[in-house]
Coordinates of C-alpha atoms in Angstrom, one line a residue:
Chain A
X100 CA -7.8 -28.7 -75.5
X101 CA -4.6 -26.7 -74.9
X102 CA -3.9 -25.5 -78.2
X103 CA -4.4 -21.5 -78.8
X104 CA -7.2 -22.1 -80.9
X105 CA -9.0 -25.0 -77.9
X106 CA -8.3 -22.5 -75.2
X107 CA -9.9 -19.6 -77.0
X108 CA -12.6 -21.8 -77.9
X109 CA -13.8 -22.9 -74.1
X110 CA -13.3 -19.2 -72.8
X111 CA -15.7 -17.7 -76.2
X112 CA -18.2 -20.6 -75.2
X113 CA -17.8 -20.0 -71.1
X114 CA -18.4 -16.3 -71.8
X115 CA -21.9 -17.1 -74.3
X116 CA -23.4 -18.7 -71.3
X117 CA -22.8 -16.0 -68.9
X118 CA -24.1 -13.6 -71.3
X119 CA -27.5 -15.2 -72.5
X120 CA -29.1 -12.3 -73.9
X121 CA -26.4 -12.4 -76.7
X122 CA -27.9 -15.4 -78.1
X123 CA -31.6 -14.5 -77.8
X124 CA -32.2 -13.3 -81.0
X125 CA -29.9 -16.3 -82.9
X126 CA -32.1 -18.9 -80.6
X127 CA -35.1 -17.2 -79.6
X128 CA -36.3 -15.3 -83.3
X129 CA -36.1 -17.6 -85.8
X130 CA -38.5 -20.4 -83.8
X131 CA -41.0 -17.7 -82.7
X132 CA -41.2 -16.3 -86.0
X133 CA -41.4 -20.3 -87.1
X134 CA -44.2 -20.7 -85.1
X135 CA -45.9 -17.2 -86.3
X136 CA -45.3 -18.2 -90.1
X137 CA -45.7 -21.2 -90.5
X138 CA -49.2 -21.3 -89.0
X139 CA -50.2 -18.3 -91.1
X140 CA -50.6 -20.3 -94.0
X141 CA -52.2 -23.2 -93.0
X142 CA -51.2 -27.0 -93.6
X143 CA -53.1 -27.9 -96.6
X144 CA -50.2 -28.3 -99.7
X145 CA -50.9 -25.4 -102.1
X146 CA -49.1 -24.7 -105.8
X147 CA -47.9 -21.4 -104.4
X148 CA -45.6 -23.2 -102.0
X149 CA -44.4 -26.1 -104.8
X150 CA -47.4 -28.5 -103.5
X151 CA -46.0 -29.1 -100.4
X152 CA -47.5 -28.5 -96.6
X153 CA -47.1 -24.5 -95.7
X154 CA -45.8 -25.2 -92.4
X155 CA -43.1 -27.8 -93.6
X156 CA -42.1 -25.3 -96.3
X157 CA -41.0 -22.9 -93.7
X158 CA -39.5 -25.4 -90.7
X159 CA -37.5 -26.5 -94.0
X160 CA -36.4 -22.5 -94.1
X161 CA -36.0 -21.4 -91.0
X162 CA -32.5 -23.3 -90.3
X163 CA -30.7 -21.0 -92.6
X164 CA -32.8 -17.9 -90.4
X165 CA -31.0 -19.1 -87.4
X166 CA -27.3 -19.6 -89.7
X167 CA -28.3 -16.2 -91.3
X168 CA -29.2 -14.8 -87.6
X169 CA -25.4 -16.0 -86.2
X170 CA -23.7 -14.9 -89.3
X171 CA -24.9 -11.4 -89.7
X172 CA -26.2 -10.5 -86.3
X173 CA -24.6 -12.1 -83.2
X174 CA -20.9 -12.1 -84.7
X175 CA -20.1 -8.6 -86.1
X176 CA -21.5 -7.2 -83.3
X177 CA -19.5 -9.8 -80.9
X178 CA -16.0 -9.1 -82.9
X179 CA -16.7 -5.4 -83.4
X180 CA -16.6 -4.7 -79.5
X181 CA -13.5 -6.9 -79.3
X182 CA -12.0 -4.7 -81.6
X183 CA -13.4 -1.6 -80.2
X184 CA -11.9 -2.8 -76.6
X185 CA -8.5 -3.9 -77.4
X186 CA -9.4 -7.5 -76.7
X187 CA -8.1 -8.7 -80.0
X188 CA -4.6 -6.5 -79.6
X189 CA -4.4 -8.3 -76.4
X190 CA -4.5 -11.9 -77.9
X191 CA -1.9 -10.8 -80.6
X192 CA 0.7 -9.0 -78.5
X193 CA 0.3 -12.5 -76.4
X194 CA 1.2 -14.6 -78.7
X195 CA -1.7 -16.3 -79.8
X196 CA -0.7 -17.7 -83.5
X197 CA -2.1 -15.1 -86.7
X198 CA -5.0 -17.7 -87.4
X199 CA -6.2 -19.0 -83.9
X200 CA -9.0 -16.5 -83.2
X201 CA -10.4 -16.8 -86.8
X202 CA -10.3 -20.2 -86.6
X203 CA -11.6 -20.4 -83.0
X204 CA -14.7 -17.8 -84.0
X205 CA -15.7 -20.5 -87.1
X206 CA -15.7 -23.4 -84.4
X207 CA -17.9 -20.9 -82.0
X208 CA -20.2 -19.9 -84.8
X209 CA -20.9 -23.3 -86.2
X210 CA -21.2 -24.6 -82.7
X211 CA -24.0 -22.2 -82.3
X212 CA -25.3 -22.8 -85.5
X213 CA -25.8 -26.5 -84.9
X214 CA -27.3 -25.6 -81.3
X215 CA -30.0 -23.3 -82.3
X216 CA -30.9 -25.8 -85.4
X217 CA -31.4 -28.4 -83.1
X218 CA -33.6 -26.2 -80.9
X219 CA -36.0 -25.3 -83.9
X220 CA -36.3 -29.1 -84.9
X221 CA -37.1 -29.8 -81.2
X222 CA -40.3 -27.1 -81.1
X223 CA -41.0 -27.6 -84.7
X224 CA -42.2 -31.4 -84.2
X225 CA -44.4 -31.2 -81.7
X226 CA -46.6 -28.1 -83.9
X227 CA -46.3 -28.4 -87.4
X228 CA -43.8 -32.0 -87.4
X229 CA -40.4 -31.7 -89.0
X230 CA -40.9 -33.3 -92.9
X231 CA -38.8 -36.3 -94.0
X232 CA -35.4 -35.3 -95.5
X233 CA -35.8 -36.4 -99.4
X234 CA -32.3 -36.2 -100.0
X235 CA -30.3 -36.2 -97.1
X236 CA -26.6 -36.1 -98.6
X237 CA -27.4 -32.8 -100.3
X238 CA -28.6 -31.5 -97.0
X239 CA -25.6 -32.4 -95.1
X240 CA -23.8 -30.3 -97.3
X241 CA -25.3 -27.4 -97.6
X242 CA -26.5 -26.3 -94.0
X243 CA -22.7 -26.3 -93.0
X244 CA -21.4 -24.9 -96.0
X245 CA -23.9 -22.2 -95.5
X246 CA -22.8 -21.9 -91.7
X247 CA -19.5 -21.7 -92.7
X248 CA -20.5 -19.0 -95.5
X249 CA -22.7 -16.9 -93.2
X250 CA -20.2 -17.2 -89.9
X251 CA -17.3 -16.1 -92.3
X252 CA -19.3 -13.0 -93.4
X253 CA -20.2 -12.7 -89.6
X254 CA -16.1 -12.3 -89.4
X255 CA -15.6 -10.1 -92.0
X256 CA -17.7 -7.6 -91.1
X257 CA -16.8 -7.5 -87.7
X258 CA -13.3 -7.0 -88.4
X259 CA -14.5 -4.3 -91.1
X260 CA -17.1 -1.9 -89.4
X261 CA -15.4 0.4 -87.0
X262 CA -17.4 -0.2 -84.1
X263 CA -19.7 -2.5 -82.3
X264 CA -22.9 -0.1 -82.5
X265 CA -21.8 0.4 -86.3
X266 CA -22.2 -3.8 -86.6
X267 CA -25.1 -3.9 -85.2
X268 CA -26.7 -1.8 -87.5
X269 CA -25.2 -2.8 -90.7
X270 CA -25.9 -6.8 -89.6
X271 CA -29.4 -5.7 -89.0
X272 CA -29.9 -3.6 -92.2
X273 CA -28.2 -6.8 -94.2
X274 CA -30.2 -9.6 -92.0
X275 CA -33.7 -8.1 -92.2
X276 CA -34.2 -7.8 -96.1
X277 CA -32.4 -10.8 -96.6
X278 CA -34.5 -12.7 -94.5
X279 CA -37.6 -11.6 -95.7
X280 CA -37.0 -11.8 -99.2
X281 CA -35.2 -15.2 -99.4
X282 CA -35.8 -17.5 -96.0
X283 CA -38.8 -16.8 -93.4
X284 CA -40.9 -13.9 -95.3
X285 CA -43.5 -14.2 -97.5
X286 CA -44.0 -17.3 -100.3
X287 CA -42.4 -16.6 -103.7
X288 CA -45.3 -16.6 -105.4
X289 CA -47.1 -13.6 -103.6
X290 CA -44.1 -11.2 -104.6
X291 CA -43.8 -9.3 -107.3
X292 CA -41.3 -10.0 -110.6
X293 CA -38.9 -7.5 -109.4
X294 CA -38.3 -8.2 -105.8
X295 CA -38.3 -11.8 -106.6
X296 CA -35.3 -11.2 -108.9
X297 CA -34.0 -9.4 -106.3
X298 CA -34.5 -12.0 -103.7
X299 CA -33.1 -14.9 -106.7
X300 CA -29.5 -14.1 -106.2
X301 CA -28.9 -13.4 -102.5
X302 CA -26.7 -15.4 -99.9
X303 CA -29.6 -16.6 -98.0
X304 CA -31.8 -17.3 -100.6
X305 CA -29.4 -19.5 -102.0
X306 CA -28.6 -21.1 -98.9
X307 CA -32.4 -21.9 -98.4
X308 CA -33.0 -23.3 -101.7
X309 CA -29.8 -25.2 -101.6
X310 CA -31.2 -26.0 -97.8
X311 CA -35.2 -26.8 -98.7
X312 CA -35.5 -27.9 -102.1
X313 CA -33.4 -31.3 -101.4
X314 CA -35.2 -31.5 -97.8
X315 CA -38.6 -31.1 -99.7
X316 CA -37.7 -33.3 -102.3
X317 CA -38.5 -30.3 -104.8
X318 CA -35.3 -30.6 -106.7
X319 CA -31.3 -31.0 -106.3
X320 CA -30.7 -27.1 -106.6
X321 CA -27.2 -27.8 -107.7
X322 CA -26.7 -24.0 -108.5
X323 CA -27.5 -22.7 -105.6
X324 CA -25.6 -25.2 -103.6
X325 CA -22.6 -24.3 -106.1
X326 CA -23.0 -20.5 -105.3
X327 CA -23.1 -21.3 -101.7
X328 CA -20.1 -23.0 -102.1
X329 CA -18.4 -20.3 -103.9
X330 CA -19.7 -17.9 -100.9
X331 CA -18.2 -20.5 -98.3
X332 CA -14.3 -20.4 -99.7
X333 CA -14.6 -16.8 -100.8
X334 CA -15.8 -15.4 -97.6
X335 CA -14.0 -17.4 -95.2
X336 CA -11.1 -17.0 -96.9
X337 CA -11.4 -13.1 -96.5
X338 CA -12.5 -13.7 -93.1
X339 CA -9.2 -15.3 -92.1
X340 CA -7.3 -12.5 -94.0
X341 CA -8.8 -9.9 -92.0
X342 CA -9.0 -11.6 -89.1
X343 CA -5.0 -12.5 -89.1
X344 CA -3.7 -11.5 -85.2
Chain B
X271 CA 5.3 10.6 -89.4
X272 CA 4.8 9.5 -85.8
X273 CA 8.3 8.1 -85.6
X274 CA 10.7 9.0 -87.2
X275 CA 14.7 8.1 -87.8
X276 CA 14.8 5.9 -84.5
X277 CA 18.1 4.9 -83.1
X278 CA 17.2 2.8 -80.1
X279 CA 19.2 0.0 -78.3
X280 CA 18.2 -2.3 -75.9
X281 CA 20.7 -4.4 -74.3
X282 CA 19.6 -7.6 -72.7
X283 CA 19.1 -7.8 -69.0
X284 CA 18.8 -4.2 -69.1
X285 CA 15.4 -1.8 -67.3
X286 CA 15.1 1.0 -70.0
X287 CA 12.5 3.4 -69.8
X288 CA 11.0 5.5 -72.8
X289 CA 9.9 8.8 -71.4
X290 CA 8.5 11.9 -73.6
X291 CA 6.3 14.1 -73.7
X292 CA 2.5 13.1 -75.0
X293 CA 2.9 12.3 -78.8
X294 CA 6.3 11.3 -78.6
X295 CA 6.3 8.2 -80.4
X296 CA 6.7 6.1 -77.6
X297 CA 3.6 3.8 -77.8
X298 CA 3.8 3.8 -81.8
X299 CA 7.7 2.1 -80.7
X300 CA 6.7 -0.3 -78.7
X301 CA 3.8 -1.6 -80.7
X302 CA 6.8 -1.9 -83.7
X303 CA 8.8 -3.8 -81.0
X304 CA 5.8 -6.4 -81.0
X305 CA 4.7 -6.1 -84.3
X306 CA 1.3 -4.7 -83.6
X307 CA 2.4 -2.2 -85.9
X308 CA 4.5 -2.4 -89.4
X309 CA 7.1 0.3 -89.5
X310 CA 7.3 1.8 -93.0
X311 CA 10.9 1.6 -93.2
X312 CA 14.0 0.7 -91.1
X313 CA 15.2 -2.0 -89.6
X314 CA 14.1 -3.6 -86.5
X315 CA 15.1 -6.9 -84.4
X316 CA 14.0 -8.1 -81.3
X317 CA 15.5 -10.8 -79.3
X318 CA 17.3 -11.3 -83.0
X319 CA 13.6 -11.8 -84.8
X320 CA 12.2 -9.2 -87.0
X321 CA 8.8 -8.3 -85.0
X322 CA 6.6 -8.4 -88.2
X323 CA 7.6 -11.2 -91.0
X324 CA 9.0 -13.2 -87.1
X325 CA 6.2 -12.5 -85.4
X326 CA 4.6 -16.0 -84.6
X327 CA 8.3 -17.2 -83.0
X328 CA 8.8 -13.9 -81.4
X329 CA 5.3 -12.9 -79.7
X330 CA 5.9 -16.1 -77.4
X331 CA 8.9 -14.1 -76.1
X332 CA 7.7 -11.3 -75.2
X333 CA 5.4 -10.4 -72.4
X334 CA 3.7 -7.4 -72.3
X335 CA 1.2 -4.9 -70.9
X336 CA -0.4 -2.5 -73.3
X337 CA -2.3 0.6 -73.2
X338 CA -5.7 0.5 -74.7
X339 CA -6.2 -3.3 -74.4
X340 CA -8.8 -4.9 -72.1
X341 CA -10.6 -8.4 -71.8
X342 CA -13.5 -9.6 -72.0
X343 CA -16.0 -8.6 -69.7
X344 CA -17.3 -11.8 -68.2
X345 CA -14.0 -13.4 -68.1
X346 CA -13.0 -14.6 -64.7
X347 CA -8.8 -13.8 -63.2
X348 CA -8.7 -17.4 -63.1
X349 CA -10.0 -17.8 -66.4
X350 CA -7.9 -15.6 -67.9
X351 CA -4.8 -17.2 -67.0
X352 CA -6.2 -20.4 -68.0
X353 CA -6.7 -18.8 -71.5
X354 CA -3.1 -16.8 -71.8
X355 CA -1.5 -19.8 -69.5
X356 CA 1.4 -21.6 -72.4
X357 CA 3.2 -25.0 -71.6
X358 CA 6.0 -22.4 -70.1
X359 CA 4.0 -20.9 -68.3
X360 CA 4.8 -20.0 -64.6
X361 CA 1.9 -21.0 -61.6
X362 CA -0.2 -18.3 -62.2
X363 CA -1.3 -18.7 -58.5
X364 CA 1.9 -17.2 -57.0
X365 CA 1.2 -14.4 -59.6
X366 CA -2.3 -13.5 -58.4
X367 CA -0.9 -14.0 -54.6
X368 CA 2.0 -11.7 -55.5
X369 CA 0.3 -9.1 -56.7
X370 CA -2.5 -8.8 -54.4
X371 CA -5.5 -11.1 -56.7
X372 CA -5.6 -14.4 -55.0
X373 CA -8.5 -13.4 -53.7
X374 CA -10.6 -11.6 -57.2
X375 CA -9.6 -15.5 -58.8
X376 CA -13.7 -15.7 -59.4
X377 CA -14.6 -12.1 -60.5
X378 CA -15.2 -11.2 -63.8
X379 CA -12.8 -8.3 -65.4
X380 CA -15.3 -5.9 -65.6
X381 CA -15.9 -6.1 -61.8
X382 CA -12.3 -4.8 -60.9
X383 CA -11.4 -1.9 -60.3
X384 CA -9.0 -0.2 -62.9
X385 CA -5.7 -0.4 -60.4
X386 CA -6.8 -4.7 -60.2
X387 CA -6.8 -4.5 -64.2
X388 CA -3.9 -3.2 -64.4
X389 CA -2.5 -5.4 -62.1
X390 CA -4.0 -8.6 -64.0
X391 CA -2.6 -7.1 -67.0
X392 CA 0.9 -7.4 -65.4
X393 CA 0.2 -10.7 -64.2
X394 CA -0.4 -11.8 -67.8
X395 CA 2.8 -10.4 -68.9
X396 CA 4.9 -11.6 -66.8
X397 CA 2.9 -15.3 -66.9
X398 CA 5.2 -17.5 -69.9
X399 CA 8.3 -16.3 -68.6
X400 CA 9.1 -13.8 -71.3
X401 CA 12.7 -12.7 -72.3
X402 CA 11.4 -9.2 -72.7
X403 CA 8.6 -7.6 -70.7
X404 CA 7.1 -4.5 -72.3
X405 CA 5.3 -2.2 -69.9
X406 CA 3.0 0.8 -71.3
X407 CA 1.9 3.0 -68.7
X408 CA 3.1 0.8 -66.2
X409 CA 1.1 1.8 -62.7
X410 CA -0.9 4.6 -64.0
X411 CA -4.3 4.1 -61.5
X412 CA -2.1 2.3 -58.6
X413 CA -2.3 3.1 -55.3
X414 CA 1.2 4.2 -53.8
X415 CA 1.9 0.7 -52.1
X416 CA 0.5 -1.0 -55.1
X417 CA 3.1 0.6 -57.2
X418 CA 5.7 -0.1 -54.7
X419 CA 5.1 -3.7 -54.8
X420 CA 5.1 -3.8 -58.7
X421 CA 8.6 -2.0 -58.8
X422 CA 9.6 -5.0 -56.3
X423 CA 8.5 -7.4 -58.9
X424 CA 9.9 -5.8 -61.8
X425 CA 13.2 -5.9 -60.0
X426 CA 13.0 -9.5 -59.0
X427 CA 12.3 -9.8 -62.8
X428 CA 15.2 -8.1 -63.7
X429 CA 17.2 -10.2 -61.4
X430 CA 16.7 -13.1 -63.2
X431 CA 17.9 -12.1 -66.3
X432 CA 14.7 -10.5 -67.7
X433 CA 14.9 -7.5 -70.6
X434 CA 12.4 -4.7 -69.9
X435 CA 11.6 -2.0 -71.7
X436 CA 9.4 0.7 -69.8
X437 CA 7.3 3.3 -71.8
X438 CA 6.1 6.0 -68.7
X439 CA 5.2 9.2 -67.7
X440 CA 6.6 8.7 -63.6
X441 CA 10.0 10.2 -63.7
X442 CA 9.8 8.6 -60.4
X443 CA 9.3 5.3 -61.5
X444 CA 11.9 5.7 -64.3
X445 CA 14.3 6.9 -61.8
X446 CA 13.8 4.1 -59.4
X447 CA 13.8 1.0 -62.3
X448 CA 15.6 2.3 -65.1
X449 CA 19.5 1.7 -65.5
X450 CA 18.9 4.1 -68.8
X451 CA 16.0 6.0 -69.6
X452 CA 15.6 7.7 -73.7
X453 CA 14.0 10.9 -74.2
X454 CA 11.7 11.0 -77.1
X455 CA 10.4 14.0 -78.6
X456 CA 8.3 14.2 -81.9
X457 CA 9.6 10.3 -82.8
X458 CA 13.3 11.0 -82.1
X459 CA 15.7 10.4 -79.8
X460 CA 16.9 13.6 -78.2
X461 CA 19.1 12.1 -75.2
X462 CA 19.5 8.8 -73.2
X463 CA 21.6 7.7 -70.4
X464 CA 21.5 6.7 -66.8
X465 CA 19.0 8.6 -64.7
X466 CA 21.6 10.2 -63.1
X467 CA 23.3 11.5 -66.2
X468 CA 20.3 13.0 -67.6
X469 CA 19.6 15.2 -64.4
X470 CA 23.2 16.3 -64.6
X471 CA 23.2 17.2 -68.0
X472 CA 19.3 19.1 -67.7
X473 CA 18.5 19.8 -64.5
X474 CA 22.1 20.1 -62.2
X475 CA 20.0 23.1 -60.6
X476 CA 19.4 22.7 -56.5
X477 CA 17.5 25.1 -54.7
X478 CA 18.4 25.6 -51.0
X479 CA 16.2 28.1 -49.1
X480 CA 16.4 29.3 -45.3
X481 CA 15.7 31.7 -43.0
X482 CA 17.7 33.5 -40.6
X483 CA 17.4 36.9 -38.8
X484 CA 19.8 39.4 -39.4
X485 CA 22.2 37.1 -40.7
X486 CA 26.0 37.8 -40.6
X487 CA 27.1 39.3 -43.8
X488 CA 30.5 37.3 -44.1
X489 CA 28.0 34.0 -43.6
X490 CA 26.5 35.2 -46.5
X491 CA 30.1 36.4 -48.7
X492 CA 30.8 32.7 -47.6
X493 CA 28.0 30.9 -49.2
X494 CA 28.2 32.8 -52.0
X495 CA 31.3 31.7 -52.8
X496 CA 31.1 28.0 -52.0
X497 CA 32.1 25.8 -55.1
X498 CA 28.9 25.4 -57.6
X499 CA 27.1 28.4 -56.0
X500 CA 24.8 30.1 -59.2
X501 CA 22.6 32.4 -57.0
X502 CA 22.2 33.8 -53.8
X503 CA 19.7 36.4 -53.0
X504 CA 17.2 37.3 -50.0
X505 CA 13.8 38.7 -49.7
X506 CA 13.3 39.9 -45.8
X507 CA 14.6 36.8 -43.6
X508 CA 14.2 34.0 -46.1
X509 CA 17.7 33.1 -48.3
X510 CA 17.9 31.3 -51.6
X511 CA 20.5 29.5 -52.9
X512 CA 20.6 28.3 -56.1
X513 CA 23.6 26.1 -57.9
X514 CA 24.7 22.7 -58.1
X515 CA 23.8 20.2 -56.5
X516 CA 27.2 20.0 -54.7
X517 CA 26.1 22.8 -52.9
X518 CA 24.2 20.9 -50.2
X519 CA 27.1 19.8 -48.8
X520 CA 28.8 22.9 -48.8
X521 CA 25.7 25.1 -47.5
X522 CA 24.9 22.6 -45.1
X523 CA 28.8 22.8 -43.5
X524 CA 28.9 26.6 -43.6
X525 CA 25.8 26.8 -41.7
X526 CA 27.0 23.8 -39.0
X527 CA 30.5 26.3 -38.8
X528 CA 28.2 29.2 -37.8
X529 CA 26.1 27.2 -35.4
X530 CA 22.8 28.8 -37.3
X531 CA 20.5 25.7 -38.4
X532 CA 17.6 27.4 -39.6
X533 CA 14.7 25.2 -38.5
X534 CA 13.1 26.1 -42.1
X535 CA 16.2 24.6 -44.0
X536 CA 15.0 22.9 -47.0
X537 CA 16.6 21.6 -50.3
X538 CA 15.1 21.3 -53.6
X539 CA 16.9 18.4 -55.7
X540 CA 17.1 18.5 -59.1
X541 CA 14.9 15.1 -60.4
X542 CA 14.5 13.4 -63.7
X543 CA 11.5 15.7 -64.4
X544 CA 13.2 18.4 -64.1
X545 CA 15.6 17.2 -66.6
X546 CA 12.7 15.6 -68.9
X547 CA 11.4 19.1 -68.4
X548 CA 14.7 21.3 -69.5
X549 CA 15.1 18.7 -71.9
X550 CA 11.5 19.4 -73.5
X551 CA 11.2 23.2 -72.6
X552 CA 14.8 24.4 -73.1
X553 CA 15.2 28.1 -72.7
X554 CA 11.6 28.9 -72.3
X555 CA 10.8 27.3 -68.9
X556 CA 14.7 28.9 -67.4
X557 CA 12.8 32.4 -68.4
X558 CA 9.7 31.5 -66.7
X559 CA 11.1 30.1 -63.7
X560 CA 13.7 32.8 -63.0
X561 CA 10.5 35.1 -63.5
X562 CA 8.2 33.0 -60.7
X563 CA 10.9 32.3 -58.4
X564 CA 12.2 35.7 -57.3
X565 CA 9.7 38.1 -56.3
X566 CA 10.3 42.3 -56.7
X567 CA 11.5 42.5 -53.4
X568 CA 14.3 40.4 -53.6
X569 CA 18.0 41.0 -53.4
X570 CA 19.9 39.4 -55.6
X571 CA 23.5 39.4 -53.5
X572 CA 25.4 37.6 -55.9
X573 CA 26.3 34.8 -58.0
X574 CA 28.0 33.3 -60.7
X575 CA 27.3 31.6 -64.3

């Protein structure tokens, strides 16, 4: 690859494995918290999680933890200091073309993405198994739509927040309720009315329905895989805006 | 307004150098040359492209080294030019040897020392062949032979037909690359011109000081009135003349003529700094210095205006 957007590619993926601890918490959190969770409840199906086994209900989940994890953790932070340093004014007064390092950052956070998914699956099956995929088309679509969604918004507000300390806390403030309310926290049915309407519409719990319902065989969950959608174009559109060299 | 009413050339093939004081508007320029930054009104070409709506044919021509930039930490020298590295580019090998980083090729940016960054930075610049090389603070944090060896290189560049436009704050290094150098002050042009024509026009002042014992008063009536001669005056042995800079010539054969070298002879030229200086300064910094250069106890024994 000797395009702009290939060469900026193999020096962000060179520089993620000299730098290991940057990945930690998109690799490492979501499959200890997996393994925490999902035995907490047991295997036995119960109605509170839609008759299905506990443990499945939440290897189902915890993909979009590790999208969710990339998205709003590892990539505002990551574009932030760029900012911060100058590295990005470097690449523009170099020439690289306006939408190479947008571009190149979506390829980088869906590699990743795909990565630490794979990793879950691989320690998922030997503890709890990984379930069958009910409807596999549906899933396809929606864990990269999401990825694209979440790595876009990753983008965005890394190119918003002023500096890299000032992404970390705002992806952590944004991940950490969103995660608990709509991926790897506690079952629907144990939260109250409010906080599960709060929970209904937000990007990651429409990502994991549009993720877990198909997988589970527990519906299509066309709407959420329509808002997720909607998030996808939206936000990676905006992403590219800001991102423009 | 950082910048403001702009009138500034740049022929091709040219060194120019944008000097000024901190806050000039010299940075904010450049970044409008390379459409890092959107001017809010005027007009502005470079290399015959406009820098902002042009910016994707333009940037590929241009080559430059910018203050407040960096790389990424973990990036390797060799790594780095792999990633900048074009289809025009130029072996980035010679690059590294020419400017002493053949040997950092497998150390990470953040393990040189700021003089090797800056360094790297230049080898960048210069790496696609650019037809105009924009330098921001050029050798700031180079040792002396360091910077000698980049003003070789920005020669050679030069040589071959290379546009370079120099934003600094060494009056020596503008003096020794530029063939014009323009004076910003609060975003306007306030001079420009050779090197040479700027010290004549701000700074024509030498300073020629000596001492002799008891010297003979027509030596003295003599100097005083060589061609160009401001000032003379004495304080106990030691004689100061001021005027110039003709008058090193002139000094220099009067005292040959009396046979009375002073071992202590030394001349004070006026430099671009000085001129950047009185150009900056004006009136205020003639007060001052008259003030600090001659003591109470000096004769003034004559001059002219």
């Amino acid at each position: 690859m000797s395009t702009a957007v290939g060469r900026l590619v193999r020096a962000e993926l060179r520089l993620m494995t000299r730098d290991p601890l940057v990945l930690t918490f998109v690799f490492a959190f979501p499959i200890v918290t997996m393994l925490i969770i999902g035995g907490a409840f047991g295997t036995t199906p119960t109605p509170g999680f839609d008759n299905v086994n506990p443990a499945h209900w939440y290897v189902a989940s915890y993909l979009t933890v590790v999208i969710a994890a990339t998205g709003l953790v590892m990539l505002p932070v990551h574009l932030a200091s760029y900012r911060e340093r100058g590295v990005l004014r470097r690449f523009a007064a170099a020439g690289f073309p306006r939408w190479s390092f947008a571009i190149a950052q979506l390829i980088v956070g869906l590699l990743t993405t795909a990565v630490a998914c794979a990793l879950l699956l691989i320690v998922a099956a030997p503890v709890y198994g990984v379930p069958a995929v009910h409807d596999g088309w549906r899933v396809a679509v929606a864990l990269p739509l999401g990825a694209i969604a979440f790595v876009s918004i990753g983008v965005l507000l890394g190119s918003l927040l002023p500096s890299a300390r000032a992404a970390q806390a705002v992806g952590l403030l944004i991940f950490f309720p969103s995660f608990l309310l709509g991926a790897g926290g506690p079952p629907p049915h144990v939260m109250g009315s409010v906080v599960r309407q709060v929970a209904g519409p937000l990007p990651l719990t429409l990502l994991t329905n549009a993720v877990r319902a198909p997988w589970l065989g527990l519906g299509p969950a066309t709407g959420s895989l329509i808002g997720v959608a909607v998030l996808a174009v939206a936000a990676s559109a905006a992403a590219a805006r800001r991102t423009v060299l | 307004m950082v910048v403001d009413g702009l009138d500034l050339d740049v022929p091709a093939g040219e060194i120019v150098g944008l000097i000024g004081a901190n806050g000039a508007g010299k940075t904010t320029t450049v970044e409008c040359v390379q459409g890092l930054r959107k001017p809010d009104r005027g007009q502005l070409r470079v290399l015959g492209f406009d820098p902002v709506t042009q910016a994707e044919q333009l940037r590929p021509l241009v080559g430059s080294q910018l203050q407040h930039s960096a790389l990424p930490d973990r990036l390797r020298v060799a790594e780095a030019l792999d990633l900048f590295s074009t289809p025009r580019a130029r072996d980035g090998g010679e690059l590294l040897e020419q400017f002493g980083l053949a040997q950092r090729r497998r150390s990470v940016f953040s393990s040189l020392s700021g003089g090797e960054q800056q360094r790297l930075f230049l080898v960048l610049a210069l790496l696609n062949r650019p037809r105009l090389v924009i330098l921001d603070e050029l050798t700031q944090g180079l040792d002396p032979a360091a910077r000698r060896n980049v003003w070789t290189a920005i020669r050679q560049l030069n040589d071959e037909g290379t546009t370079v436009l120099l934003v600094t704050h060494e009056m020596d290094e503008a003096e020794a690359l530029c063939g014009r150098v323009v004076v910003l002050r609060a975003g306007q042009v306030i001079d420009a011109g050779a090197p040479a024509d700027l010290v004549e026009r701000h700074a024509s002042t030498a300073v020629i000081r000596f001492s002799l014992a008891d010297p003979p008063a027509p030596l003295l009536d003599q100097v005083r009135r060589l061609d160009g001669v401001r000032e003379v005056s004495r304080a106990g042995d030691q004689i100061t003349v001021r005027g110039h800079r003709r008058i090193i010539a002139y000094v220099g054969a009067v005292l040959v003529r009396w046979e009375s070298v002073p071992a202590d002879l030394s001349v004070q030229v006026p430099s671009l700094e000085d001129a950047l200086i009185g150009l900056l300064d004006g009136d205020q910094r003639d007060q001052a210095e008259a003030a600090a250069v001659i003591p109470k106890d000096t004769e003034l024994i004559g001059g002219r205006r």
